[in-house]
Coordinates of C-alpha atoms in Angstrom, one line a residue:
M1 CA 0.0 0.0 0.0
Y2 CA 2.8 2.4 0.8
G3 CA 5.1 1.5 -2.1
A4 CA 8.8 0.5 -2.1
Q5 CA 11.5 3.1 -1.4
H6 CA 15.1 3.5 -2.4
L7 CA 17.7 1.6 -0.5
H8 CA 19.5 3.8 2.0
E9 CA 22.3 1.3 2.4
F10 CA 23.4 -1.9 0.8
G11 CA 26.3 -4.3 1.3
G12 CA 27.0 -2.6 4.6
L13 CA 27.7 0.7 2.7
P14 CA 25.6 3.9 2.3
A15 CA 23.8 4.0 -1.0
V16 CA 24.8 6.9 -3.2
D17 CA 23.6 7.9 -6.7
Y18 CA 26.3 8.1 -9.3
Q19 CA 26.3 11.7 -10.6
H20 CA 28.3 13.4 -13.2
T21 CA 30.7 16.0 -11.8
D22 CA 33.6 18.0 -13.2
D23 CA 35.4 17.6 -9.8
P24 CA 36.4 14.1 -9.2
A25 CA 37.5 15.0 -5.7
A26 CA 33.9 15.6 -4.8
R27 CA 33.1 12.0 -5.6
P28 CA 33.3 9.3 -2.8
A29 CA 36.0 6.7 -3.1
A30 CA 35.0 3.7 -5.2
D31 CA 34.9 1.3 -2.3
A32 CA 33.3 3.7 0.2
V33 CA 29.6 3.5 -1.0
A34 CA 27.1 1.4 -2.7
W35 CA 26.8 3.0 -6.1
R36 CA 23.3 3.3 -7.6
V37 CA 23.3 3.7 -11.4
S38 CA 20.0 5.1 -12.7
V39 CA 18.5 7.0 -15.6
D40 CA 15.4 9.0 -15.8
P41 CA 13.4 8.7 -19.1
Y42 CA 11.6 11.9 -18.3
G43 CA 14.5 13.7 -16.7
D44 CA 16.7 16.7 -17.5
E45 CA 19.2 16.4 -20.3
G46 CA 22.0 14.2 -19.2
R47 CA 19.8 11.9 -17.1
D48 CA 17.6 10.8 -20.0
R49 CA 20.2 8.8 -21.9
P50 CA 20.2 5.0 -22.2
W51 CA 21.4 3.1 -19.2
A52 CA 24.2 1.6 -21.2
E53 CA 25.7 5.1 -21.7
E54 CA 25.2 6.0 -18.0
F55 CA 26.9 2.7 -16.9
A56 CA 29.8 3.3 -19.3
A57 CA 30.2 6.8 -17.9
F58 CA 30.2 5.3 -14.4
L59 CA 32.9 2.8 -15.2
D60 CA 35.0 5.6 -16.7
A61 CA 34.6 8.0 -13.8
V62 CA 34.8 5.6 -10.8
D63 CA 37.6 3.0 -10.5
P64 CA 35.6 -0.1 -11.3
A65 CA 38.2 -2.3 -9.6
G66 CA 37.4 -0.7 -6.3
V67 CA 33.6 -0.9 -6.5
R68 CA 32.3 -3.2 -3.8
A69 CA 28.5 -2.7 -4.1
L70 CA 26.4 -1.9 -7.1
I71 CA 22.8 -1.0 -7.2
I72 CA 21.0 -1.2 -10.6
G73 CA 18.3 1.5 -10.4
Q74 CA 15.9 2.7 -13.1
W75 CA 17.1 1.5 -16.5
G76 CA 14.4 3.0 -18.6
E77 CA 10.7 2.4 -18.8
A78 CA 10.8 -0.5 -16.3
Y79 CA 7.3 -1.6 -17.2
E80 CA 8.3 -2.1 -20.9
E81 CA 12.0 -3.0 -20.7
D82 CA 13.1 -5.9 -18.5
S83 CA 16.3 -6.1 -16.5
A84 CA 18.1 -8.3 -19.0
V85 CA 19.9 -5.3 -20.6
P86 CA 21.5 -3.8 -17.4
I87 CA 22.2 -7.3 -16.1
G88 CA 24.0 -8.2 -19.3
L89 CA 26.0 -5.0 -19.2
V90 CA 27.2 -5.6 -15.7
I91 CA 28.2 -9.1 -16.5
A92 CA 30.1 -7.9 -19.5
A93 CA 32.1 -5.7 -17.2
A94 CA 32.9 -8.5 -14.7
D95 CA 36.6 -8.4 -15.7
R96 CA 36.7 -4.7 -14.5
L97 CA 34.4 -5.1 -11.4
T98 CA 36.9 -7.3 -9.7
S99 CA 36.0 -6.4 -6.1
L100 CA 32.3 -6.6 -6.4
E101 CA 30.7 -8.2 -3.4
A102 CA 27.0 -7.0 -3.5
V103 CA 24.5 -6.4 -6.3
F104 CA 20.9 -5.3 -6.2
V105 CA 18.7 -5.2 -9.3
G106 CA 15.7 -3.0 -9.5
D107 CA 16.0 -0.3 -6.9
L108 CA 13.0 1.8 -8.1
E109 CA 10.7 3.6 -5.8
A110 CA 7.0 3.9 -6.3
E111 CA 7.2 7.2 -8.1
Q112 CA 9.4 5.6 -10.8
A113 CA 7.4 2.3 -11.1
E114 CA 5.1 0.4 -8.8
I115 CA 6.8 -2.8 -7.6
T116 CA 4.6 -5.0 -9.8
W117 CA 5.4 -2.9 -12.9
I118 CA 9.1 -3.7 -12.7
E119 CA 9.9 -6.2 -15.4
Q120 CA 12.6 -8.5 -14.2
S121 CA 14.4 -11.4 -15.9
D122 CA 16.8 -14.2 -15.0
V123 CA 18.7 -12.6 -12.2
T124 CA 20.8 -15.6 -11.4
A125 CA 23.0 -14.8 -14.3
L126 CA 24.7 -12.3 -12.0
L127 CA 25.4 -15.0 -9.4
A128 CA 27.1 -17.1 -12.0
A129 CA 29.2 -14.2 -13.3
F130 CA 30.3 -13.0 -9.8
P131 CA 31.3 -16.0 -7.7
A132 CA 32.7 -13.6 -5.0
L133 CA 29.3 -12.0 -4.2
T134 CA 28.3 -12.1 -0.6
E135 CA 25.0 -10.2 -0.9
F136 CA 22.3 -10.1 -3.7
G137 CA 18.9 -8.6 -4.0
A138 CA 16.2 -8.0 -6.5
R139 CA 12.9 -6.0 -6.5
G140 CA 9.9 -6.9 -8.6
G141 CA 8.3 -10.2 -9.3
T142 CA 7.0 -9.7 -12.8
G143 CA 9.0 -11.8 -15.2
L144 CA 11.4 -12.7 -12.5
V145 CA 13.2 -16.0 -13.1
F146 CA 15.3 -17.7 -10.4
P147 CA 16.2 -21.3 -11.4
P148 CA 18.0 -23.4 -8.8
T149 CA 21.5 -22.2 -8.6
K150 CA 24.7 -22.8 -6.7
H151 CA 26.8 -20.2 -5.1
E152 CA 29.5 -20.9 -2.5
R153 CA 29.9 -17.4 -0.9
L154 CA 26.5 -15.8 -0.9
R155 CA 25.6 -14.8 2.7
A156 CA 22.5 -12.6 2.2
L157 CA 19.6 -12.9 -0.4
T158 CA 16.6 -10.6 -0.6
V159 CA 13.8 -10.8 -3.1
Q160 CA 11.2 -8.0 -2.8
A161 CA 7.8 -8.3 -4.6
G162 CA 4.2 -7.3 -4.4
G163 CA 3.5 -10.8 -5.5
L164 CA 6.3 -13.4 -5.6
P165 CA 5.6 -16.3 -8.0
V166 CA 5.9 -19.7 -6.4
G167 CA 8.4 -20.7 -9.1
V168 CA 10.8 -18.2 -7.8
V169 CA 10.4 -19.3 -4.2
R170 CA 10.9 -22.9 -5.2
G171 CA 14.0 -21.9 -7.2
V172 CA 15.5 -20.1 -4.2
L173 CA 14.7 -23.0 -1.8
D174 CA 16.2 -25.6 -4.3
S175 CA 19.4 -23.6 -4.6
E176 CA 22.7 -24.7 -3.1
L177 CA 23.8 -21.8 -0.9
P178 CA 25.9 -23.2 1.8
S179 CA 27.1 -19.8 3.2
L180 CA 23.6 -18.2 3.3
E181 CA 23.0 -16.5 6.6
R182 CA 20.2 -14.1 5.8
L183 CA 17.1 -14.7 3.6
D184 CA 14.3 -12.2 3.1
L185 CA 11.4 -13.0 0.8
W186 CA 8.5 -10.6 0.2
L187 CA 5.8 -13.0 -0.7
G188 CA 3.1 -10.5 -1.6
V189 CA -0.5 -11.1 -2.6
S190 CA -2.3 -13.5 -4.9
A191 CA -3.8 -10.6 -6.9
Y192 CA -0.3 -9.9 -8.2
E193 CA 0.9 -13.5 -8.8
G194 CA 1.9 -14.1 -5.2
D195 CA 0.8 -17.7 -5.2
T196 CA 3.2 -19.2 -2.7
E197 CA 1.5 -21.4 -0.1
V198 CA 2.8 -22.5 3.3
A199 CA 3.4 -26.0 1.9
D200 CA 5.8 -24.5 -0.6
L201 CA 8.0 -23.3 2.3
A202 CA 8.4 -26.8 3.8
P203 CA 12.0 -27.3 2.7
L204 CA 12.9 -24.0 4.4
L205 CA 10.8 -24.5 7.6
S206 CA 12.2 -28.0 8.1
G207 CA 15.7 -26.6 8.7
T208 CA 17.3 -28.9 6.2
R209 CA 18.1 -26.0 3.8
F210 CA 20.8 -23.4 4.3
P211 CA 22.7 -24.7 7.4
R212 CA 24.1 -21.3 8.4
L213 CA 20.8 -19.4 8.3
H214 CA 20.2 -17.2 11.3
H215 CA 17.9 -14.4 9.9
L216 CA 14.7 -15.3 8.2
G217 CA 12.2 -12.8 6.7
L218 CA 8.9 -14.1 5.3
R219 CA 7.5 -10.6 4.8
N220 CA 4.8 -8.6 3.1
S221 CA 2.5 -11.7 3.0
E222 CA -1.3 -12.0 2.9
V223 CA -0.9 -15.4 4.5
A224 CA 1.1 -14.2 7.4
N225 CA -1.1 -15.9 10.0
E226 CA -0.7 -19.3 8.3
I227 CA 3.0 -18.8 8.1
A228 CA 3.1 -17.9 11.8
A229 CA 1.2 -21.0 12.7
A230 CA 3.7 -23.2 10.6
L231 CA 6.6 -21.5 12.3
A232 CA 5.3 -22.4 15.7
S233 CA 6.6 -25.9 15.2
A234 CA 9.2 -25.4 12.4
P235 CA 12.6 -26.7 13.2
V236 CA 14.3 -23.8 11.5
V237 CA 13.2 -21.4 14.2
A238 CA 15.5 -22.9 16.9
R239 CA 18.6 -21.7 15.1
L240 CA 17.4 -18.2 14.2
R241 CA 18.5 -15.0 15.8
T242 CA 16.1 -12.8 13.8
L243 CA 12.5 -13.7 12.7
D244 CA 10.8 -11.1 10.5
L245 CA 7.1 -11.4 9.6
S246 CA 6.7 -7.7 9.0
N247 CA 4.6 -5.8 6.4
G248 CA 2.0 -8.5 6.2
T249 CA -1.5 -9.3 7.5
L250 CA -0.6 -10.8 10.8
G251 CA -3.3 -10.6 13.4
D252 CA -4.0 -12.0 16.9
E253 CA -4.5 -15.5 15.6
G254 CA -1.0 -15.6 14.1
A255 CA 0.6 -14.0 17.1
A256 CA -1.1 -16.4 19.5
A257 CA 0.1 -19.4 17.4
L258 CA 3.7 -18.1 17.7
L259 CA 3.4 -17.7 21.5
E260 CA 1.8 -21.1 22.0
G261 CA 4.3 -22.9 19.9
Q262 CA 8.0 -23.5 20.5
P263 CA 10.0 -21.1 22.6
L264 CA 11.1 -17.8 21.0
T265 CA 13.1 -16.5 23.9
H266 CA 16.4 -17.3 22.1
L267 CA 15.7 -14.7 19.4
D268 CA 17.5 -11.4 19.3
V269 CA 14.7 -9.7 17.3
L270 CA 11.1 -10.5 16.4
D271 CA 10.0 -8.0 13.8
L272 CA 6.2 -7.8 13.4
H273 CA 5.9 -4.2 12.3
H274 CA 2.9 -3.3 10.1
H275 CA 0.4 -5.7 11.7
F276 CA -3.2 -6.1 12.8
L277 CA -2.8 -7.1 16.4
T278 CA -5.0 -5.7 19.1
E279 CA -3.4 -3.8 22.0
A280 CA -4.1 -6.7 24.3
M281 CA -2.2 -9.1 22.0
E282 CA 0.7 -6.6 21.6
Q283 CA 1.1 -6.5 25.4
R284 CA 0.9 -10.3 25.5
V285 CA 3.7 -10.6 23.0
R286 CA 5.9 -8.0 24.8
S287 CA 5.4 -9.7 28.2
A288 CA 6.3 -13.1 26.8
L289 CA 9.5 -12.1 25.1
E290 CA 11.0 -8.7 26.2
P291 CA 11.9 -9.9 29.7
Y292 CA 14.2 -12.4 28.0
G293 CA 16.0 -9.6 26.0
V294 CA 14.1 -10.1 22.7
R295 CA 13.7 -6.9 20.8
V296 CA 10.1 -6.9 19.6
D297 CA 9.0 -4.4 16.9
L298 CA 5.3 -3.9 17.0
S299 CA 5.2 -0.5 15.3
Q300 CA 2.6 0.4 12.7
R301 CA -0.5 -1.2 14.0
N302 CA -3.2 -1.0 11.3
E303 CA -7.0 -1.2 11.1
P304 CA -8.7 -3.3 8.4
W305 CA -10.1 -1.4 5.4
G306 CA -13.7 -0.4 6.0
G307 CA -14.0 -2.3 9.2
R308 CA -14.1 -5.6 7.3
G309 CA -12.1 -7.6 9.7
V310 CA -9.7 -10.2 8.4
E311 CA -10.9 -9.6 4.8
G312 CA -9.9 -5.9 5.1
R313 CA -6.3 -6.6 6.1
Y314 CA -3.6 -5.6 3.6
T315 CA 0.1 -5.9 3.1
A316 CA 2.4 -2.9 3.1
V317 CA 3.4 -3.3 -0.5
S318 CA 1.2 -4.8 -3.2
E319 CA 0.8 -3.1 -6.6

């Protein structure tokens, strides 16, 4: 409902837009920031050129061998042109981007394109081209392809969508990612192809996938209560430090299932922000966990649309 926003940091570095300047000294060091390369089809002269030209200018202006984090922003009319072109250009520059550790594809905010208007492609080509990546992310589920892949060093994976197709979820969960520590999936809503069901998450919830995982985000979901109920007895929870069910439709029934299931007192963080819990349930959650040092985020309590109860609940990001 609120739309996606630009990344403020990525790969442990502050996100900065690449900008043309006649004073190279005014530009950050290549390895000091996460560089966002974007164009604006409707912008002022100099920002309305093709992404290929903007990226070439970036490679000439910033020492590519020093770049640690790269953010692919708007590459044109994202609802007409998919991400294959910018992905291909980044892959073609792999021999110059020799220090690259983190890549994000599709960092567009709502004013540029609603999240479901972003046309994606097979983003795993970047994982194959950059075996040293430790963090990878993508925004937009339309056209997104994520076949099972293998990557030895990837530690963090984020896929943000208003509706994440089950084929993508299955591809992620069938991937061999032995170093993965952080996984965030924005599952979205069925109206925008978010057709993942709790049963599809079974390999993840069983704890048999991703042996180093300690942060799990199953976010922005219209089936948040069903996910919470499954997590109540899911083996994966015992080795988590952070559990994130934020931005979804979680209500009292889902929160109660969590509290009545396996202990959660070992967690560092339980993130439930943007929720539909009553004040009484909020207090129950806090009383059960905060005395044990668990940081509980219960900000952004919402009321269902039109007083329609469960049917009026909504995710934070959909269209």
